[in-house]
Amino acid sequence: MGTTLWIVPDEQDTKRLKTIMRTRQGERHNFPSSYPTFQPHVTLASFPSTSTPPTSDIRAAIDSALGQSRGNLPIKFKSVDIGTHFYRSVYIAITLTPELLALHVNVHAKLGIEPKTPAYPHVSLCYIDDADAAERERFLEELKKGGKIRYDGGTEGVSLRCGEGEDWVWLREFRAREIWVANCDGPVESWTVLDKIPIA
């Protein structure tokens, strides 16, 4: 899949989201091609590994593209949806704010690449093989039955009950603190982070 730029939550919200992502981890042995573990993220940009710009160029592009948004990049949850692709099996659709749109447009312009980020912006909760596609419905249904999704009445948005036992919170957004550069060639669990760029 090449090299990608990820907008990621801080460590605390990463741990919270991972409790949602583990919803059906107990079924993984039944679906060996599904449910790999991965860092929650919004894919900002992607390009082939063979034409990845130097890290210094990526950092400069992000710094320039952020502009006045530096330190103020809220990732607001819009809905939880089922997709039709491995990398968009069940995902949180994110509200496309002016800041996120400008960042997306400007990073691609600064790096001179065409946008290839389907369903931007979104945060995948699980990756499920097409052969196991029925699992996508089961994953979402388990979230609903477990009381893990709350639709915010009167406004566009959704909250997720993240955490375990008595240690849980309703999460409806996170503040982006870093953009990671990740090499996403090969199996999901072999992906590596090449750089972490602070944006707050």
JSON list of C-alpha atoms in Angstrom, two decimals:
[
{"chain": "A", "resi": 1, "resn": "MET", "atom": "CA", "xyz": [0.00, 0.00, 0.00]},
{"chain": "A", "resi": 2, "resn": "GLY", "atom": "CA", "xyz": [3.02, 2.29, 0.15]},
{"chain": "A", "resi": 3, "resn": "THR", "atom": "CA", "xyz": [3.72, 5.18, 2.50]},
{"chain": "A", "resi": 4, "resn": "THR", "atom": "CA", "xyz": [0.90, 7.00, 4.26]},
{"chain": "A", "resi": 5, "resn": "LEU", "atom": "CA", "xyz": [0.45, 10.04, 6.46]},
{"chain": "A", "resi": 6, "resn": "TRP", "atom": "CA", "xyz": [-1.70, 9.40, 9.52]},
{"chain": "A", "resi": 7, "resn": "ILE", "atom": "CA", "xyz": [-3.42, 11.93, 11.75]},
{"chain": "A", "resi": 8, "resn": "VAL", "atom": "CA", "xyz": [-3.36, 10.18, 15.13]},
{"chain": "A", "resi": 9, "resn": "PRO", "atom": "CA", "xyz": [-4.92, 10.73, 18.59]},
{"chain": "A", "resi": 10, "resn": "ASP", "atom": "CA", "xyz": [-2.81, 11.12, 21.70]},
{"chain": "A", "resi": 11, "resn": "GLU", "atom": "CA", "xyz": [-1.86, 8.09, 23.79]},
{"chain": "A", "resi": 12, "resn": "GLN", "atom": "CA", "xyz": [-4.88, 8.30, 26.10]},
{"chain": "A", "resi": 13, "resn": "ASP", "atom": "CA", "xyz": [-7.46, 8.50, 23.31]},
{"chain": "A", "resi": 14, "resn": "THR", "atom": "CA", "xyz": [-5.59, 5.80, 21.38]},
{"chain": "A", "resi": 15, "resn": "LYS", "atom": "CA", "xyz": [-6.06, 3.45, 24.34]},
{"chain": "A", "resi": 16, "resn": "ARG", "atom": "CA", "xyz": [-9.72, 4.41, 24.56]},
{"chain": "A", "resi": 17, "resn": "LEU", "atom": "CA", "xyz": [-10.40, 3.78, 20.88]},
{"chain": "A", "resi": 18, "resn": "LYS", "atom": "CA", "xyz": [-8.57, 0.46, 20.99]},
{"chain": "A", "resi": 19, "resn": "THR", "atom": "CA", "xyz": [-11.14, -0.85, 23.50]},
{"chain": "A", "resi": 20, "resn": "ILE", "atom": "CA", "xyz": [-13.74, -0.35, 20.75]},
{"chain": "A", "resi": 21, "resn": "MET", "atom": "CA", "xyz": [-11.46, -1.86, 18.12]},
{"chain": "A", "resi": 22, "resn": "ARG", "atom": "CA", "xyz": [-11.08, -5.02, 20.22]},
{"chain": "A", "resi": 23, "resn": "THR", "atom": "CA", "xyz": [-14.85, -5.64, 20.21]},
{"chain": "A", "resi": 24, "resn": "ARG", "atom": "CA", "xyz": [-14.62, -8.99, 18.40]},
{"chain": "A", "resi": 25, "resn": "GLN", "atom": "CA", "xyz": [-10.96, -9.88, 18.91]},
{"chain": "A", "resi": 26, "resn": "GLY", "atom": "CA", "xyz": [-12.11, -13.12, 20.51]},
{"chain": "A", "resi": 27, "resn": "GLU", "atom": "CA", "xyz": [-13.34, -14.21, 17.07]},
{"chain": "A", "resi": 28, "resn": "ARG", "atom": "CA", "xyz": [-10.00, -13.65, 15.40]},
{"chain": "A", "resi": 29, "resn": "HIS", "atom": "CA", "xyz": [-9.05, -17.33, 15.45]},
{"chain": "A", "resi": 30, "resn": "ASN", "atom": "CA", "xyz": [-12.14, -18.02, 13.31]},
{"chain": "A", "resi": 31, "resn": "PHE", "atom": "CA", "xyz": [-11.17, -15.37, 10.76]},
{"chain": "A", "resi": 32, "resn": "PRO", "atom": "CA", "xyz": [-7.38, -15.54, 10.24]},
{"chain": "A", "resi": 33, "resn": "SER", "atom": "CA", "xyz": [-7.43, -12.94, 7.45]},
{"chain": "A", "resi": 34, "resn": "SER", "atom": "CA", "xyz": [-9.39, -10.43, 9.53]},
{"chain": "A", "resi": 35, "resn": "TYR", "atom": "CA", "xyz": [-9.04, -8.35, 12.70]},
{"chain": "A", "resi": 36, "resn": "PRO", "atom": "CA", "xyz": [-5.34, -7.43, 12.60]},
{"chain": "A", "resi": 37, "resn": "THR", "atom": "CA", "xyz": [-4.32, -4.89, 15.23]},
{"chain": "A", "resi": 38, "resn": "PHE", "atom": "CA", "xyz": [-3.31, -1.38, 14.14]},
{"chain": "A", "resi": 39, "resn": "GLN", "atom": "CA", "xyz": [-2.97, 2.20, 15.34]},
{"chain": "A", "resi": 40, "resn": "PRO", "atom": "CA", "xyz": [-6.22, 4.22, 15.03]},
{"chain": "A", "resi": 41, "resn": "HIS", "atom": "CA", "xyz": [-5.70, 7.03, 12.52]},
{"chain": "A", "resi": 42, "resn": "VAL", "atom": "CA", "xyz": [-7.12, 9.24, 9.79]},
{"chain": "A", "resi": 43, "resn": "THR", "atom": "CA", "xyz": [-5.24, 8.71, 6.52]},
{"chain": "A", "resi": 44, "resn": "LEU", "atom": "CA", "xyz": [-4.27, 12.17, 5.29]},
{"chain": "A", "resi": 45, "resn": "ALA", "atom": "CA", "xyz": [-2.26, 11.14, 2.22]},
{"chain": "A", "resi": 46, "resn": "SER", "atom": "CA", "xyz": [-0.66, 8.12, 0.58]},
{"chain": "A", "resi": 47, "resn": "PHE", "atom": "CA", "xyz": [1.92, 7.50, -2.10]},
{"chain": "A", "resi": 48, "resn": "PRO", "atom": "CA", "xyz": [3.95, 4.55, -3.45]},
{"chain": "A", "resi": 49, "resn": "SER", "atom": "CA", "xyz": [6.98, 3.59, -1.39]},
{"chain": "A", "resi": 50, "resn": "THR", "atom": "CA", "xyz": [9.13, 4.03, -4.49]},
{"chain": "A", "resi": 51, "resn": "SER", "atom": "CA", "xyz": [8.21, 7.73, -4.75]},
{"chain": "A", "resi": 52, "resn": "THR", "atom": "CA", "xyz": [7.99, 8.71, -1.09]},
{"chain": "A", "resi": 53, "resn": "PRO", "atom": "CA", "xyz": [9.24, 12.28, -0.62]},
{"chain": "A", "resi": 54, "resn": "PRO", "atom": "CA", "xyz": [12.10, 12.85, 1.84]},
{"chain": "A", "resi": 55, "resn": "THR", "atom": "CA", "xyz": [11.01, 13.25, 5.46]},
{"chain": "A", "resi": 56, "resn": "SER", "atom": "CA", "xyz": [12.21, 16.86, 5.41]},
{"chain": "A", "resi": 57, "resn": "ASP", "atom": "CA", "xyz": [9.85, 17.63, 2.50]},
{"chain": "A", "resi": 58, "resn": "ILE", "atom": "CA", "xyz": [6.93, 15.94, 4.27]},
{"chain": "A", "resi": 59, "resn": "ARG", "atom": "CA", "xyz": [7.60, 17.90, 7.45]},
{"chain": "A", "resi": 60, "resn": "ALA", "atom": "CA", "xyz": [7.83, 21.17, 5.53]},
{"chain": "A", "resi": 61, "resn": "ALA", "atom": "CA", "xyz": [4.61, 20.43, 3.62]},
{"chain": "A", "resi": 62, "resn": "ILE", "atom": "CA", "xyz": [2.69, 19.64, 6.81]},
{"chain": "A", "resi": 63, "resn": "ASP", "atom": "CA", "xyz": [4.07, 22.69, 8.60]},
{"chain": "A", "resi": 64, "resn": "SER", "atom": "CA", "xyz": [3.08, 24.93, 5.71]},
{"chain": "A", "resi": 65, "resn": "ALA", "atom": "CA", "xyz": [-0.32, 23.27, 5.21]},
{"chain": "A", "resi": 66, "resn": "LEU", "atom": "CA", "xyz": [-1.32, 23.54, 8.87]},
{"chain": "A", "resi": 67, "resn": "GLY", "atom": "CA", "xyz": [-1.14, 27.32, 8.94]},
{"chain": "A", "resi": 68, "resn": "GLN", "atom": "CA", "xyz": [-3.47, 28.67, 11.63]},
{"chain": "A", "resi": 69, "resn": "SER", "atom": "CA", "xyz": [-4.79, 25.16, 12.38]},
{"chain": "A", "resi": 70, "resn": "ARG", "atom": "CA", "xyz": [-1.67, 24.14, 14.33]},
{"chain": "A", "resi": 71, "resn": "GLY", "atom": "CA", "xyz": [-2.76, 23.00, 17.78]},
{"chain": "A", "resi": 72, "resn": "ASN", "atom": "CA", "xyz": [-6.44, 23.20, 16.81]},
{"chain": "A", "resi": 73, "resn": "LEU", "atom": "CA", "xyz": [-7.34, 20.17, 14.74]},
{"chain": "A", "resi": 74, "resn": "PRO", "atom": "CA", "xyz": [-10.41, 18.51, 16.30]},
{"chain": "A", "resi": 75, "resn": "ILE", "atom": "CA", "xyz": [-11.40, 15.12, 14.86]},
{"chain": "A", "resi": 76, "resn": "LYS", "atom": "CA", "xyz": [-15.18, 15.03, 15.40]},
{"chain": "A", "resi": 77, "resn": "PHE", "atom": "CA", "xyz": [-17.11, 11.76, 15.09]},
{"chain": "A", "resi": 78, "resn": "LYS", "atom": "CA", "xyz": [-20.00, 11.99, 12.62]},
{"chain": "A", "resi": 79, "resn": "SER", "atom": "CA", "xyz": [-21.28, 8.38, 12.38]},
{"chain": "A", "resi": 80, "resn": "VAL", "atom": "CA", "xyz": [-20.21, 4.74, 12.50]},
{"chain": "A", "resi": 81, "resn": "ASP", "atom": "CA", "xyz": [-20.55, 3.10, 9.09]},
{"chain": "A", "resi": 82, "resn": "ILE", "atom": "CA", "xyz": [-20.01, -0.22, 7.35]},
{"chain": "A", "resi": 83, "resn": "GLY", "atom": "CA", "xyz": [-17.83, -0.16, 4.26]},
{"chain": "A", "resi": 84, "resn": "THR", "atom": "CA", "xyz": [-17.20, -2.52, 1.37]},
{"chain": "A", "resi": 85, "resn": "HIS", "atom": "CA", "xyz": [-13.40, -2.61, 1.44]},
{"chain": "A", "resi": 86, "resn": "PHE", "atom": "CA", "xyz": [-10.88, -4.32, 3.74]},
{"chain": "A", "resi": 87, "resn": "TYR", "atom": "CA", "xyz": [-9.44, -0.98, 4.90]},
{"chain": "A", "resi": 88, "resn": "ARG", "atom": "CA", "xyz": [-12.91, 0.51, 5.41]},
{"chain": "A", "resi": 89, "resn": "SER", "atom": "CA", "xyz": [-14.73, -2.43, 6.98]},
{"chain": "A", "resi": 90, "resn": "VAL", "atom": "CA", "xyz": [-16.34, -0.60, 9.90]},
{"chain": "A", "resi": 91, "resn": "TYR", "atom": "CA", "xyz": [-15.25, 2.97, 10.47]},
{"chain": "A", "resi": 92, "resn": "ILE", "atom": "CA", "xyz": [-16.00, 6.26, 12.17]},
{"chain": "A", "resi": 93, "resn": "ALA", "atom": "CA", "xyz": [-16.90, 8.85, 9.55]},
{"chain": "A", "resi": 94, "resn": "ILE", "atom": "CA", "xyz": [-15.30, 12.13, 10.62]},
{"chain": "A", "resi": 95, "resn": "THR", "atom": "CA", "xyz": [-16.85, 15.57, 10.12]},
{"chain": "A", "resi": 96, "resn": "LEU", "atom": "CA", "xyz": [-15.00, 17.31, 7.30]},
{"chain": "A", "resi": 97, "resn": "THR", "atom": "CA", "xyz": [-14.17, 20.60, 8.99]},
{"chain": "A", "resi": 98, "resn": "PRO", "atom": "CA", "xyz": [-12.64, 23.53, 7.07]},
{"chain": "A", "resi": 99, "resn": "GLU", "atom": "CA", "xyz": [-9.35, 22.81, 8.88]},
{"chain": "A", "resi": 100, "resn": "LEU", "atom": "CA", "xyz": [-9.26, 19.15, 7.80]},
{"chain": "A", "resi": 101, "resn": "LEU", "atom": "CA", "xyz": [-10.22, 20.04, 4.23]},
{"chain": "A", "resi": 102, "resn": "ALA", "atom": "CA", "xyz": [-7.55, 22.72, 3.99]},
{"chain": "A", "resi": 103, "resn": "LEU", "atom": "CA", "xyz": [-4.90, 20.41, 5.45]},
{"chain": "A", "resi": 104, "resn": "HIS", "atom": "CA", "xyz": [-5.81, 17.67, 2.96]},
{"chain": "A", "resi": 105, "resn": "VAL", "atom": "CA", "xyz": [-5.78, 20.00, -0.05]},
{"chain": "A", "resi": 106, "resn": "ASN", "atom": "CA", "xyz": [-2.63, 21.85, 0.95]},
{"chain": "A", "resi": 107, "resn": "VAL", "atom": "CA", "xyz": [-0.52, 18.81, 1.88]},
{"chain": "A", "resi": 108, "resn": "HIS", "atom": "CA", "xyz": [-1.23, 17.23, -1.50]},
{"chain": "A", "resi": 109, "resn": "ALA", "atom": "CA", "xyz": [-0.51, 20.50, -3.30]},
{"chain": "A", "resi": 110, "resn": "LYS", "atom": "CA", "xyz": [2.76, 21.06, -1.42]},
{"chain": "A", "resi": 111, "resn": "LEU", "atom": "CA", "xyz": [3.93, 17.49, -2.12]},
{"chain": "A", "resi": 112, "resn": "GLY", "atom": "CA", "xyz": [2.71, 17.57, -5.72]},
{"chain": "A", "resi": 113, "resn": "ILE", "atom": "CA", "xyz": [0.64, 14.37, -5.46]},
{"chain": "A", "resi": 114, "resn": "GLU", "atom": "CA", "xyz": [-2.92, 13.44, -6.43]},
{"chain": "A", "resi": 115, "resn": "PRO", "atom": "CA", "xyz": [-5.29, 12.72, -3.51]},
{"chain": "A", "resi": 116, "resn": "LYS", "atom": "CA", "xyz": [-5.94, 8.98, -3.08]},
{"chain": "A", "resi": 117, "resn": "THR", "atom": "CA", "xyz": [-7.77, 8.88, 0.25]},
{"chain": "A", "resi": 118, "resn": "PRO", "atom": "CA", "xyz": [-11.20, 7.25, -0.18]},
{"chain": "A", "resi": 119, "resn": "ALA", "atom": "CA", "xyz": [-13.90, 8.32, 2.33]},
{"chain": "A", "resi": 120, "resn": "TYR", "atom": "CA", "xyz": [-11.64, 11.04, 3.76]},
{"chain": "A", "resi": 121, "resn": "PRO", "atom": "CA", "xyz": [-11.76, 11.66, 6.63]},
{"chain": "A", "resi": 122, "resn": "HIS", "atom": "CA", "xyz": [-12.45, 8.45, 8.58]},
{"chain": "A", "resi": 123, "resn": "VAL", "atom": "CA", "xyz": [-11.01, 6.28, 11.36]},
{"chain": "A", "resi": 124, "resn": "SER", "atom": "CA", "xyz": [-11.24, 2.53, 10.73]},
{"chain": "A", "resi": 125, "resn": "LEU", "atom": "CA", "xyz": [-12.24, 0.42, 13.73]},
{"chain": "A", "resi": 126, "resn": "CYS", "atom": "CA", "xyz": [-11.42, -2.94, 12.16]},
{"chain": "A", "resi": 127, "resn": "TYR", "atom": "CA", "xyz": [-10.11, -4.52, 8.97]},
{"chain": "A", "resi": 128, "resn": "ILE", "atom": "CA", "xyz": [-12.17, -7.49, 7.79]},
{"chain": "A", "resi": 129, "resn": "ASP", "atom": "CA", "xyz": [-11.38, -9.60, 4.74]},
{"chain": "A", "resi": 130, "resn": "ASP", "atom": "CA", "xyz": [-13.95, -9.54, 1.92]},
{"chain": "A", "resi": 131, "resn": "ALA", "atom": "CA", "xyz": [-14.36, -13.30, 2.38]},
{"chain": "A", "resi": 132, "resn": "ASP", "atom": "CA", "xyz": [-15.59, -12.57, 5.93]},
{"chain": "A", "resi": 133, "resn": "ALA", "atom": "CA", "xyz": [-17.75, -9.59, 4.93]},
{"chain": "A", "resi": 134, "resn": "ALA", "atom": "CA", "xyz": [-20.69, -10.69, 7.11]},
{"chain": "A", "resi": 135, "resn": "GLU", "atom": "CA", "xyz": [-18.44, -10.00, 10.12]},
{"chain": "A", "resi": 136, "resn": "ARG", "atom": "CA", "xyz": [-18.72, -6.28, 9.39]},
{"chain": "A", "resi": 137, "resn": "GLU", "atom": "CA", "xyz": [-22.42, -6.31, 10.27]},
{"chain": "A", "resi": 138, "resn": "ARG", "atom": "CA", "xyz": [-21.72, -8.43, 13.37]},
{"chain": "A", "resi": 139, "resn": "PHE", "atom": "CA", "xyz": [-19.04, -6.01, 14.58]},
{"chain": "A", "resi": 140, "resn": "LEU", "atom": "CA", "xyz": [-21.34, -3.01, 14.31]},
{"chain": "A", "resi": 141, "resn": "GLU", "atom": "CA", "xyz": [-24.28, -4.90, 15.82]},
{"chain": "A", "resi": 142, "resn": "GLU", "atom": "CA", "xyz": [-22.15, -5.91, 18.80]},
{"chain": "A", "resi": 143, "resn": "LEU", "atom": "CA", "xyz": [-21.24, -2.26, 19.39]},
{"chain": "A", "resi": 144, "resn": "LYS", "atom": "CA", "xyz": [-24.91, -1.32, 19.33]},
{"chain": "A", "resi": 145, "resn": "LYS", "atom": "CA", "xyz": [-26.08, -4.16, 21.57]},
{"chain": "A", "resi": 146, "resn": "GLY", "atom": "CA", "xyz": [-23.26, -3.45, 24.01]},
{"chain": "A", "resi": 147, "resn": "GLY", "atom": "CA", "xyz": [-24.40, 0.16, 24.38]},
{"chain": "A", "resi": 148, "resn": "LYS", "atom": "CA", "xyz": [-21.15, 1.42, 22.88]},
{"chain": "A", "resi": 149, "resn": "ILE", "atom": "CA", "xyz": [-22.72, 3.89, 20.40]},
{"chain": "A", "resi": 150, "resn": "ARG", "atom": "CA", "xyz": [-24.77, 6.96, 21.30]},
{"chain": "A", "resi": 151, "resn": "TYR", "atom": "CA", "xyz": [-26.23, 9.17, 18.63]},
{"chain": "A", "resi": 152, "resn": "ASP", "atom": "CA", "xyz": [-26.22, 12.77, 19.76]},
{"chain": "A", "resi": 153, "resn": "GLY", "atom": "CA", "xyz": [-29.81, 13.98, 19.44]},
{"chain": "A", "resi": 154, "resn": "GLY", "atom": "CA", "xyz": [-30.50, 17.21, 17.61]},
{"chain": "A", "resi": 155, "resn": "THR", "atom": "CA", "xyz": [-26.99, 17.48, 16.17]},
{"chain": "A", "resi": 156, "resn": "GLU", "atom": "CA", "xyz": [-24.87, 15.63, 13.68]},
{"chain": "A", "resi": 157, "resn": "GLY", "atom": "CA", "xyz": [-22.55, 13.37, 15.59]},
{"chain": "A", "resi": 158, "resn": "VAL", "atom": "CA", "xyz": [-21.99, 10.16, 17.48]},
{"chain": "A", "resi": 159, "resn": "SER", "atom": "CA", "xyz": [-20.20, 9.22, 20.71]},
{"chain": "A", "resi": 160, "resn": "LEU", "atom": "CA", "xyz": [-18.47, 5.93, 21.52]},
{"chain": "A", "resi": 161, "resn": "ARG", "atom": "CA", "xyz": [-18.33, 4.42, 25.01]},
{"chain": "A", "resi": 162, "resn": "CYS", "atom": "CA", "xyz": [-14.61, 3.76, 25.28]},
{"chain": "A", "resi": 163, "resn": "GLY", "atom": "CA", "xyz": [-12.86, 1.99, 28.12]},
{"chain": "A", "resi": 164, "resn": "GLU", "atom": "CA", "xyz": [-13.24, -1.13, 30.21]},
{"chain": "A", "resi": 165, "resn": "GLY", "atom": "CA", "xyz": [-14.98, -1.94, 33.48]},
{"chain": "A", "resi": 166, "resn": "GLU", "atom": "CA", "xyz": [-15.62, 1.20, 35.54]},
{"chain": "A", "resi": 167, "resn": "ASP", "atom": "CA", "xyz": [-12.96, 3.13, 33.62]},
{"chain": "A", "resi": 168, "resn": "TRP", "atom": "CA", "xyz": [-14.85, 4.44, 30.59]},
{"chain": "A", "resi": 169, "resn": "VAL", "atom": "CA", "xyz": [-15.88, 7.71, 28.92]},
{"chain": "A", "resi": 170, "resn": "TRP", "atom": "CA", "xyz": [-18.12, 8.82, 26.08]},
{"chain": "A", "resi": 171, "resn": "LEU", "atom": "CA", "xyz": [-15.76, 9.95, 23.31]},
{"chain": "A", "resi": 172, "resn": "ARG", "atom": "CA", "xyz": [-17.13, 12.09, 20.50]},
{"chain": "A", "resi": 173, "resn": "GLU", "atom": "CA", "xyz": [-13.89, 13.58, 19.19]},
{"chain": "A", "resi": 174, "resn": "PHE", "atom": "CA", "xyz": [-10.18, 13.72, 19.72]},
{"chain": "A", "resi": 175, "resn": "ARG", "atom": "CA", "xyz": [-7.59, 16.43, 19.24]},
{"chain": "A", "resi": 176, "resn": "ALA", "atom": "CA", "xyz": [-4.88, 15.54, 16.78]},
{"chain": "A", "resi": 177, "resn": "ARG", "atom": "CA", "xyz": [-1.43, 15.88, 18.34]},
{"chain": "A", "resi": 178, "resn": "GLU", "atom": "CA", "xyz": [0.81, 14.27, 15.72]},
{"chain": "A", "resi": 179, "resn": "ILE", "atom": "CA", "xyz": [0.96, 13.20, 12.09]},
{"chain": "A", "resi": 180, "resn": "TRP", "atom": "CA", "xyz": [2.83, 9.96, 11.56]},
{"chain": "A", "resi": 181, "resn": "VAL", "atom": "CA", "xyz": [4.63, 8.82, 8.43]},
{"chain": "A", "resi": 182, "resn": "ALA", "atom": "CA", "xyz": [4.03, 5.07, 8.11]},
{"chain": "A", "resi": 183, "resn": "ASN", "atom": "CA", "xyz": [5.32, 2.41, 5.75]},
{"chain": "A", "resi": 184, "resn": "CYS", "atom": "CA", "xyz": [2.25, 0.30, 5.00]},
{"chain": "A", "resi": 185, "resn": "ASP", "atom": "CA", "xyz": [3.76, -2.30, 2.68]},
{"chain": "A", "resi": 186, "resn": "GLY", "atom": "CA", "xyz": [3.07, -5.93, 3.56]},
{"chain": "A", "resi": 187, "resn": "PRO", "atom": "CA", "xyz": [0.75, -7.39, 6.24]},
{"chain": "A", "resi": 188, "resn": "VAL", "atom": "CA", "xyz": [-0.97, -4.86, 8.51]},
{"chain": "A", "resi": 189, "resn": "GLU", "atom": "CA", "xyz": [0.85, -5.95, 11.65]},
{"chain": "A", "resi": 190, "resn": "SER", "atom": "CA", "xyz": [4.23, -5.47, 9.94]},
{"chain": "A", "resi": 191, "resn": "TRP", "atom": "CA", "xyz": [3.60, -1.79, 9.18]},
{"chain": "A", "resi": 192, "resn": "THR", "atom": "CA", "xyz": [6.24, 0.54, 10.62]},
{"chain": "A", "resi": 193, "resn": "VAL", "atom": "CA", "xyz": [6.25, 4.17, 11.69]},
{"chain": "A", "resi": 194, "resn": "LEU", "atom": "CA", "xyz": [9.02, 6.14, 9.97]},
{"chain": "A", "resi": 195, "resn": "ASP", "atom": "CA", "xyz": [8.50, 9.52, 11.61]},
{"chain": "A", "resi": 196, "resn": "LYS", "atom": "CA", "xyz": [6.24, 11.35, 14.08]},
{"chain": "A", "resi": 197, "resn": "ILE", "atom": "CA", "xyz": [5.54, 15.01, 13.40]},
{"chain": "A", "resi": 198, "resn": "PRO", "atom": "CA", "xyz": [4.11, 17.13, 16.25]},
{"chain": "A", "resi": 199, "resn": "ILE", "atom": "CA", "xyz": [1.24, 19.40, 15.21]},
{"chain": "A", "resi": 200, "resn": "ALA", "atom": "CA", "xyz": [0.16, 20.74, 18.60]}
]
